[in-house]
């Protein structure tokens, strides 16, 4: 890779690592002031947040990253069209979520304590749409510092707000405490949106686009729909997983409180530790997509093969090293961060997936860069369905061990499929010689 790309990767790694550290501080604070059950309730709210955010963003970040990289001289026009699309979708999502908040809380999440938080969190969707669109614009131009700074600002704002006001809210029960934390998310999203918008105005004022009447609506929709559809289904699967987990653990023999607590330990305590190394993979993934798009546009398949091998091999090795380190120090990490060894078991077990997960993330980015969004969407959905089926069918009989087994198998299956796709679309003789074949 070019030196400039490598320097941008390290910048993204640093910012992502800093964001994760802030996230750790927040998770530790959350676990101490609200307990495992509070973490579980917060995860239920985050399920709605993630689903709404996914719909509002409409896969626009990846889409603009590719389009702007290939058609840089029309980048402003592309961004304006994207803002109209995502703005409309996010406003619709806000209205739907707010109006149906009671149904979501009582009938879907089956916990009345999250009702107020759902209403609060719905206000964040328009801000997410704007931030995602402008982030995609900057990523396509390889100006990653603006996106990284925006994410850091969002995290700092959220954490400061929670530190200042969460304890006061928790005095009136978990319901109000979680509502305060949800309000922190909303404020953080709007502050980061304001930052990246102002950054765009200053940056864009120095650039001259080539005028064109074309809106690029069709181009955006063609690329966004597969990514967005995959994201919607993945978000739905993730939400169903979080909703069904406590219910299926009740069928196994636990109480509602115990089920929510286990959800909180896995997603709110062990998960952030296990996925800390993804800061490296995420940084590489963000810059791999536009780089592959540019190279593929010139038909330089030899360089695509070189970049693919280098990226995937490094990611897989990073996953193996992360697995060994987390297994060696899981007890220490769990004790220091949470004053409990209970998350240690989940850290050890979940870290098994890291080599597969890293390979899958990077494979998705490479294939998306080549215009194969539908294939990556299909594989990711399939992996999610495998995991969900284990929650529904296996957890009632084997408890949380059934979920962990399903999680490992889902990522392992995805790894095998992505491995086959990478070989077929990039390394087979037919794949590298026939550009049309790459698009099929």
mmCIF file with all atom_site columns, C-alpha atoms in Angstrom, residues 100-201:
data_model
loop_
_atom_site.group_PDB
_atom_site.id
_atom_site.type_symbol
_atom_site.label_atom_id
_atom_site.label_alt_id
_atom_site.label_comp_id
_atom_site.label_asym_id
_atom_site.label_entity_id
_atom_site.label_seq_id
_atom_site.pdbx_PDB_ins_code
_atom_site.Cartn_x
_atom_site.Cartn_y
_atom_site.Cartn_z
_atom_site.occupancy
_atom_site.B_iso_or_equiv
_atom_site.pdbx_formal_charge
_atom_site.auth_seq_id
_atom_site.auth_comp_id
_atom_site.auth_asym_id
_atom_site.auth_atom_id
_atom_site.pdbx_PDB_model_num
ATOM 1   C CA . UNK A 1 100 ? -44.820 2.632  17.939 1.00 0.00 ? 100 UNK A CA 1
ATOM 2   C CA . UNK A 1 101 ? -42.619 2.884  21.043 1.00 0.00 ? 101 UNK A CA 1
ATOM 3   C CA . UNK A 1 102 ? -45.214 1.277  23.327 1.00 0.00 ? 102 UNK A CA 1
ATOM 4   C CA . UNK A 1 103 ? -45.619 -1.704 21.017 1.00 0.00 ? 103 UNK A CA 1
ATOM 5   C CA . UNK A 1 104 ? -41.845 -2.118 20.757 1.00 0.00 ? 104 UNK A CA 1
ATOM 6   C CA . UNK A 1 105 ? -41.376 -1.983 24.530 1.00 0.00 ? 105 UNK A CA 1
ATOM 7   C CA . UNK A 1 106 ? -44.339 -4.119 25.620 1.00 0.00 ? 106 UNK A CA 1
ATOM 8   C CA . UNK A 1 107 ? -44.779 -6.600 22.782 1.00 0.00 ? 107 UNK A CA 1
ATOM 9   C CA . UNK A 1 108 ? -41.309 -6.972 21.240 1.00 0.00 ? 108 UNK A CA 1
ATOM 10  C CA . UNK A 1 109 ? -38.778 -6.280 23.998 1.00 0.00 ? 109 UNK A CA 1
ATOM 11  C CA . UNK A 1 110 ? -41.302 -7.336 26.654 1.00 0.00 ? 110 UNK A CA 1
ATOM 12  C CA . UNK A 1 111 ? -39.974 -4.873 29.227 1.00 0.00 ? 111 UNK A CA 1
ATOM 13  C CA . UNK A 1 112 ? -41.887 -1.700 30.083 1.00 0.00 ? 112 UNK A CA 1
ATOM 14  C CA . UNK A 1 113 ? -38.774 -0.139 31.624 1.00 0.00 ? 113 UNK A CA 1
ATOM 15  C CA . UNK A 1 114 ? -37.311 0.680  28.194 1.00 0.00 ? 114 UNK A CA 1
ATOM 16  C CA . UNK A 1 115 ? -40.334 2.631  26.870 1.00 0.00 ? 115 UNK A CA 1
ATOM 17  C CA . UNK A 1 116 ? -39.043 6.130  27.691 1.00 0.00 ? 116 UNK A CA 1
ATOM 18  C CA . UNK A 1 117 ? -35.574 5.277  26.408 1.00 0.00 ? 117 UNK A CA 1
ATOM 19  C CA . UNK A 1 118 ? -36.943 4.111  23.045 1.00 0.00 ? 118 UNK A CA 1
ATOM 20  C CA . UNK A 1 119 ? -38.749 7.424  22.577 1.00 0.00 ? 119 UNK A CA 1
ATOM 21  C CA . UNK A 1 120 ? -35.592 9.341  23.436 1.00 0.00 ? 120 UNK A CA 1
ATOM 22  C CA . UNK A 1 121 ? -33.301 7.264  21.221 1.00 0.00 ? 121 UNK A CA 1
ATOM 23  C CA . UNK A 1 122 ? -35.502 7.753  18.147 1.00 0.00 ? 122 UNK A CA 1
ATOM 24  C CA . UNK A 1 123 ? -34.437 11.418 17.987 1.00 0.00 ? 123 UNK A CA 1
ATOM 25  C CA . UNK A 1 124 ? -30.884 10.347 17.094 1.00 0.00 ? 124 UNK A CA 1
ATOM 26  C CA . UNK A 1 125 ? -31.752 8.864  13.679 1.00 0.00 ? 125 UNK A CA 1
ATOM 27  C CA . UNK A 1 126 ? -31.602 12.069 11.547 1.00 0.00 ? 126 UNK A CA 1
ATOM 28  C CA . UNK A 1 127 ? -28.202 12.978 13.027 1.00 0.00 ? 127 UNK A CA 1
ATOM 29  C CA . UNK A 1 128 ? -26.884 9.494  12.255 1.00 0.00 ? 128 UNK A CA 1
ATOM 30  C CA . UNK A 1 129 ? -28.027 9.804  8.632  1.00 0.00 ? 129 UNK A CA 1
ATOM 31  C CA . UNK A 1 130 ? -26.205 13.103 8.099  1.00 0.00 ? 130 UNK A CA 1
ATOM 32  C CA . UNK A 1 131 ? -23.025 11.912 9.816  1.00 0.00 ? 131 UNK A CA 1
ATOM 33  C CA . UNK A 1 132 ? -22.964 8.674  7.799  1.00 0.00 ? 132 UNK A CA 1
ATOM 34  C CA . UNK A 1 133 ? -23.374 10.511 4.490  1.00 0.00 ? 133 UNK A CA 1
ATOM 35  C CA . UNK A 1 134 ? -20.614 13.036 5.115  1.00 0.00 ? 134 UNK A CA 1
ATOM 36  C CA . UNK A 1 135 ? -18.367 10.300 6.554  1.00 0.00 ? 135 UNK A CA 1
ATOM 37  C CA . UNK A 1 136 ? -18.737 8.332  3.325  1.00 0.00 ? 136 UNK A CA 1
ATOM 38  C CA . UNK A 1 137 ? -17.803 11.455 1.358  1.00 0.00 ? 137 UNK A CA 1
ATOM 39  C CA . UNK A 1 138 ? -14.629 11.975 3.399  1.00 0.00 ? 138 UNK A CA 1
ATOM 40  C CA . UNK A 1 139 ? -13.708 8.270  3.322  1.00 0.00 ? 139 UNK A CA 1
ATOM 41  C CA . UNK A 1 140 ? -13.982 8.249  -0.463 1.00 0.00 ? 140 UNK A CA 1
ATOM 42  C CA . UNK A 1 141 ? -11.492 11.129 -0.585 1.00 0.00 ? 141 UNK A CA 1
ATOM 43  C CA . UNK A 1 142 ? -9.317  9.329  1.998  1.00 0.00 ? 142 UNK A CA 1
ATOM 44  C CA . UNK A 1 143 ? -9.757  12.277 4.402  1.00 0.00 ? 143 UNK A CA 1
ATOM 45  C CA . UNK A 1 144 ? -10.298 9.996  7.356  1.00 0.00 ? 144 UNK A CA 1
ATOM 46  C CA . UNK A 1 145 ? -9.388  12.428 10.139 1.00 0.00 ? 145 UNK A CA 1
ATOM 47  C CA . UNK A 1 146 ? -12.791 14.141 10.015 1.00 0.00 ? 146 UNK A CA 1
ATOM 48  C CA . UNK A 1 147 ? -14.699 10.889 10.542 1.00 0.00 ? 147 UNK A CA 1
ATOM 49  C CA . UNK A 1 148 ? -12.321 9.790  13.294 1.00 0.00 ? 148 UNK A CA 1
ATOM 50  C CA . UNK A 1 149 ? -12.556 13.136 15.084 1.00 0.00 ? 149 UNK A CA 1
ATOM 51  C CA . UNK A 1 150 ? -16.343 13.086 14.820 1.00 0.00 ? 150 UNK A CA 1
ATOM 52  C CA . UNK A 1 151 ? -16.551 9.648  16.426 1.00 0.00 ? 151 UNK A CA 1
ATOM 53  C CA . UNK A 1 152 ? -14.241 10.714 19.250 1.00 0.00 ? 152 UNK A CA 1
ATOM 54  C CA . UNK A 1 153 ? -16.319 13.845 19.874 1.00 0.00 ? 153 UNK A CA 1
ATOM 55  C CA . UNK A 1 154 ? -19.503 11.750 19.933 1.00 0.00 ? 154 UNK A CA 1
ATOM 56  C CA . UNK A 1 155 ? -18.060 9.339  22.503 1.00 0.00 ? 155 UNK A CA 1
ATOM 57  C CA . UNK A 1 156 ? -16.655 12.061 24.759 1.00 0.00 ? 156 UNK A CA 1
ATOM 58  C CA . UNK A 1 157 ? -19.942 13.976 24.706 1.00 0.00 ? 157 UNK A CA 1
ATOM 59  C CA . UNK A 1 158 ? -21.943 10.842 25.492 1.00 0.00 ? 158 UNK A CA 1
ATOM 60  C CA . UNK A 1 159 ? -19.679 9.747  28.339 1.00 0.00 ? 159 UNK A CA 1
ATOM 61  C CA . UNK A 1 160 ? -19.457 13.186 29.947 1.00 0.00 ? 160 UNK A CA 1
ATOM 62  C CA . UNK A 1 161 ? -23.234 13.513 29.900 1.00 0.00 ? 161 UNK A CA 1
ATOM 63  C CA . UNK A 1 162 ? -23.705 10.078 31.469 1.00 0.00 ? 162 UNK A CA 1
ATOM 64  C CA . UNK A 1 163 ? -21.040 10.708 34.118 1.00 0.00 ? 163 UNK A CA 1
ATOM 65  C CA . UNK A 1 164 ? -22.724 13.961 35.078 1.00 0.00 ? 164 UNK A CA 1
ATOM 66  C CA . UNK A 1 165 ? -26.357 12.862 35.129 1.00 0.00 ? 165 UNK A CA 1
ATOM 67  C CA . UNK A 1 166 ? -26.734 9.048  35.195 1.00 0.00 ? 166 UNK A CA 1
ATOM 68  C CA . UNK A 1 167 ? -26.425 8.638  38.962 1.00 0.00 ? 167 UNK A CA 1
ATOM 69  C CA . UNK A 1 168 ? -29.134 11.222 39.499 1.00 0.00 ? 168 UNK A CA 1
ATOM 70  C CA . UNK A 1 169 ? -31.410 9.352  37.112 1.00 0.00 ? 169 UNK A CA 1
ATOM 71  C CA . UNK A 1 170 ? -30.676 5.983  38.715 1.00 0.00 ? 170 UNK A CA 1
ATOM 72  C CA . UNK A 1 171 ? -31.871 7.340  42.062 1.00 0.00 ? 171 UNK A CA 1
ATOM 73  C CA . UNK A 1 172 ? -35.362 7.035  40.584 1.00 0.00 ? 172 UNK A CA 1
ATOM 74  C CA . UNK A 1 173 ? -34.833 3.495  39.289 1.00 0.00 ? 173 UNK A CA 1
ATOM 75  C CA . UNK A 1 174 ? -33.214 1.679  36.378 1.00 0.00 ? 174 UNK A CA 1
ATOM 76  C CA . UNK A 1 175 ? -35.863 2.962  33.975 1.00 0.00 ? 175 UNK A CA 1
ATOM 77  C CA . UNK A 1 176 ? -34.892 6.604  34.462 1.00 0.00 ? 176 UNK A CA 1
ATOM 78  C CA . UNK A 1 177 ? -31.190 5.821  34.625 1.00 0.00 ? 177 UNK A CA 1
ATOM 79  C CA . UNK A 1 178 ? -31.285 4.100  31.236 1.00 0.00 ? 178 UNK A CA 1
ATOM 80  C CA . UNK A 1 179 ? -33.303 7.018  29.835 1.00 0.00 ? 179 UNK A CA 1
ATOM 81  C CA . UNK A 1 180 ? -30.524 9.420  30.867 1.00 0.00 ? 180 UNK A CA 1
ATOM 82  C CA . UNK A 1 181 ? -27.960 7.187  29.132 1.00 0.00 ? 181 UNK A CA 1
ATOM 83  C CA . UNK A 1 182 ? -30.122 7.153  26.000 1.00 0.00 ? 182 UNK A CA 1
ATOM 84  C CA . UNK A 1 183 ? -30.293 10.946 26.080 1.00 0.00 ? 183 UNK A CA 1
ATOM 85  C CA . UNK A 1 184 ? -26.495 10.959 26.220 1.00 0.00 ? 184 UNK A CA 1
ATOM 86  C CA . UNK A 1 185 ? -26.417 8.968  22.974 1.00 0.00 ? 185 UNK A CA 1
ATOM 87  C CA . UNK A 1 186 ? -28.730 11.457 21.254 1.00 0.00 ? 186 UNK A CA 1
ATOM 88  C CA . UNK A 1 187 ? -26.742 14.507 22.360 1.00 0.00 ? 187 UNK A CA 1
ATOM 89  C CA . UNK A 1 188 ? -23.488 12.842 21.312 1.00 0.00 ? 188 UNK A CA 1
ATOM 90  C CA . UNK A 1 189 ? -24.861 12.090 17.838 1.00 0.00 ? 189 UNK A CA 1
ATOM 91  C CA . UNK A 1 190 ? -25.972 15.673 17.251 1.00 0.00 ? 190 UNK A CA 1
ATOM 92  C CA . UNK A 1 191 ? -22.700 17.185 18.480 1.00 0.00 ? 191 UNK A CA 1
ATOM 93  C CA . UNK A 1 192 ? -20.683 14.897 16.167 1.00 0.00 ? 192 UNK A CA 1
ATOM 94  C CA . UNK A 1 193 ? -23.061 15.649 13.282 1.00 0.00 ? 193 UNK A CA 1
ATOM 95  C CA . UNK A 1 194 ? -22.543 19.379 13.815 1.00 0.00 ? 194 UNK A CA 1
ATOM 96  C CA . UNK A 1 195 ? -18.763 18.910 13.846 1.00 0.00 ? 195 UNK A CA 1
ATOM 97  C CA . UNK A 1 196 ? -18.598 16.906 10.616 1.00 0.00 ? 196 UNK A CA 1
ATOM 98  C CA . UNK A 1 197 ? -21.025 19.244 8.840  1.00 0.00 ? 197 UNK A CA 1
ATOM 99  C CA . UNK A 1 198 ? -18.950 22.314 9.749  1.00 0.00 ? 198 UNK A CA 1
ATOM 100 C CA . UNK A 1 199 ? -15.808 20.421 8.677  1.00 0.00 ? 199 UNK A CA 1
ATOM 101 C CA . UNK A 1 200 ? -17.428 19.639 5.337  1.00 0.00 ? 200 UNK A CA 1
ATOM 102 C CA . UNK A 1 201 ? -18.389 23.275 4.772  1.00 0.00 ? 201 UNK A CA 1
#
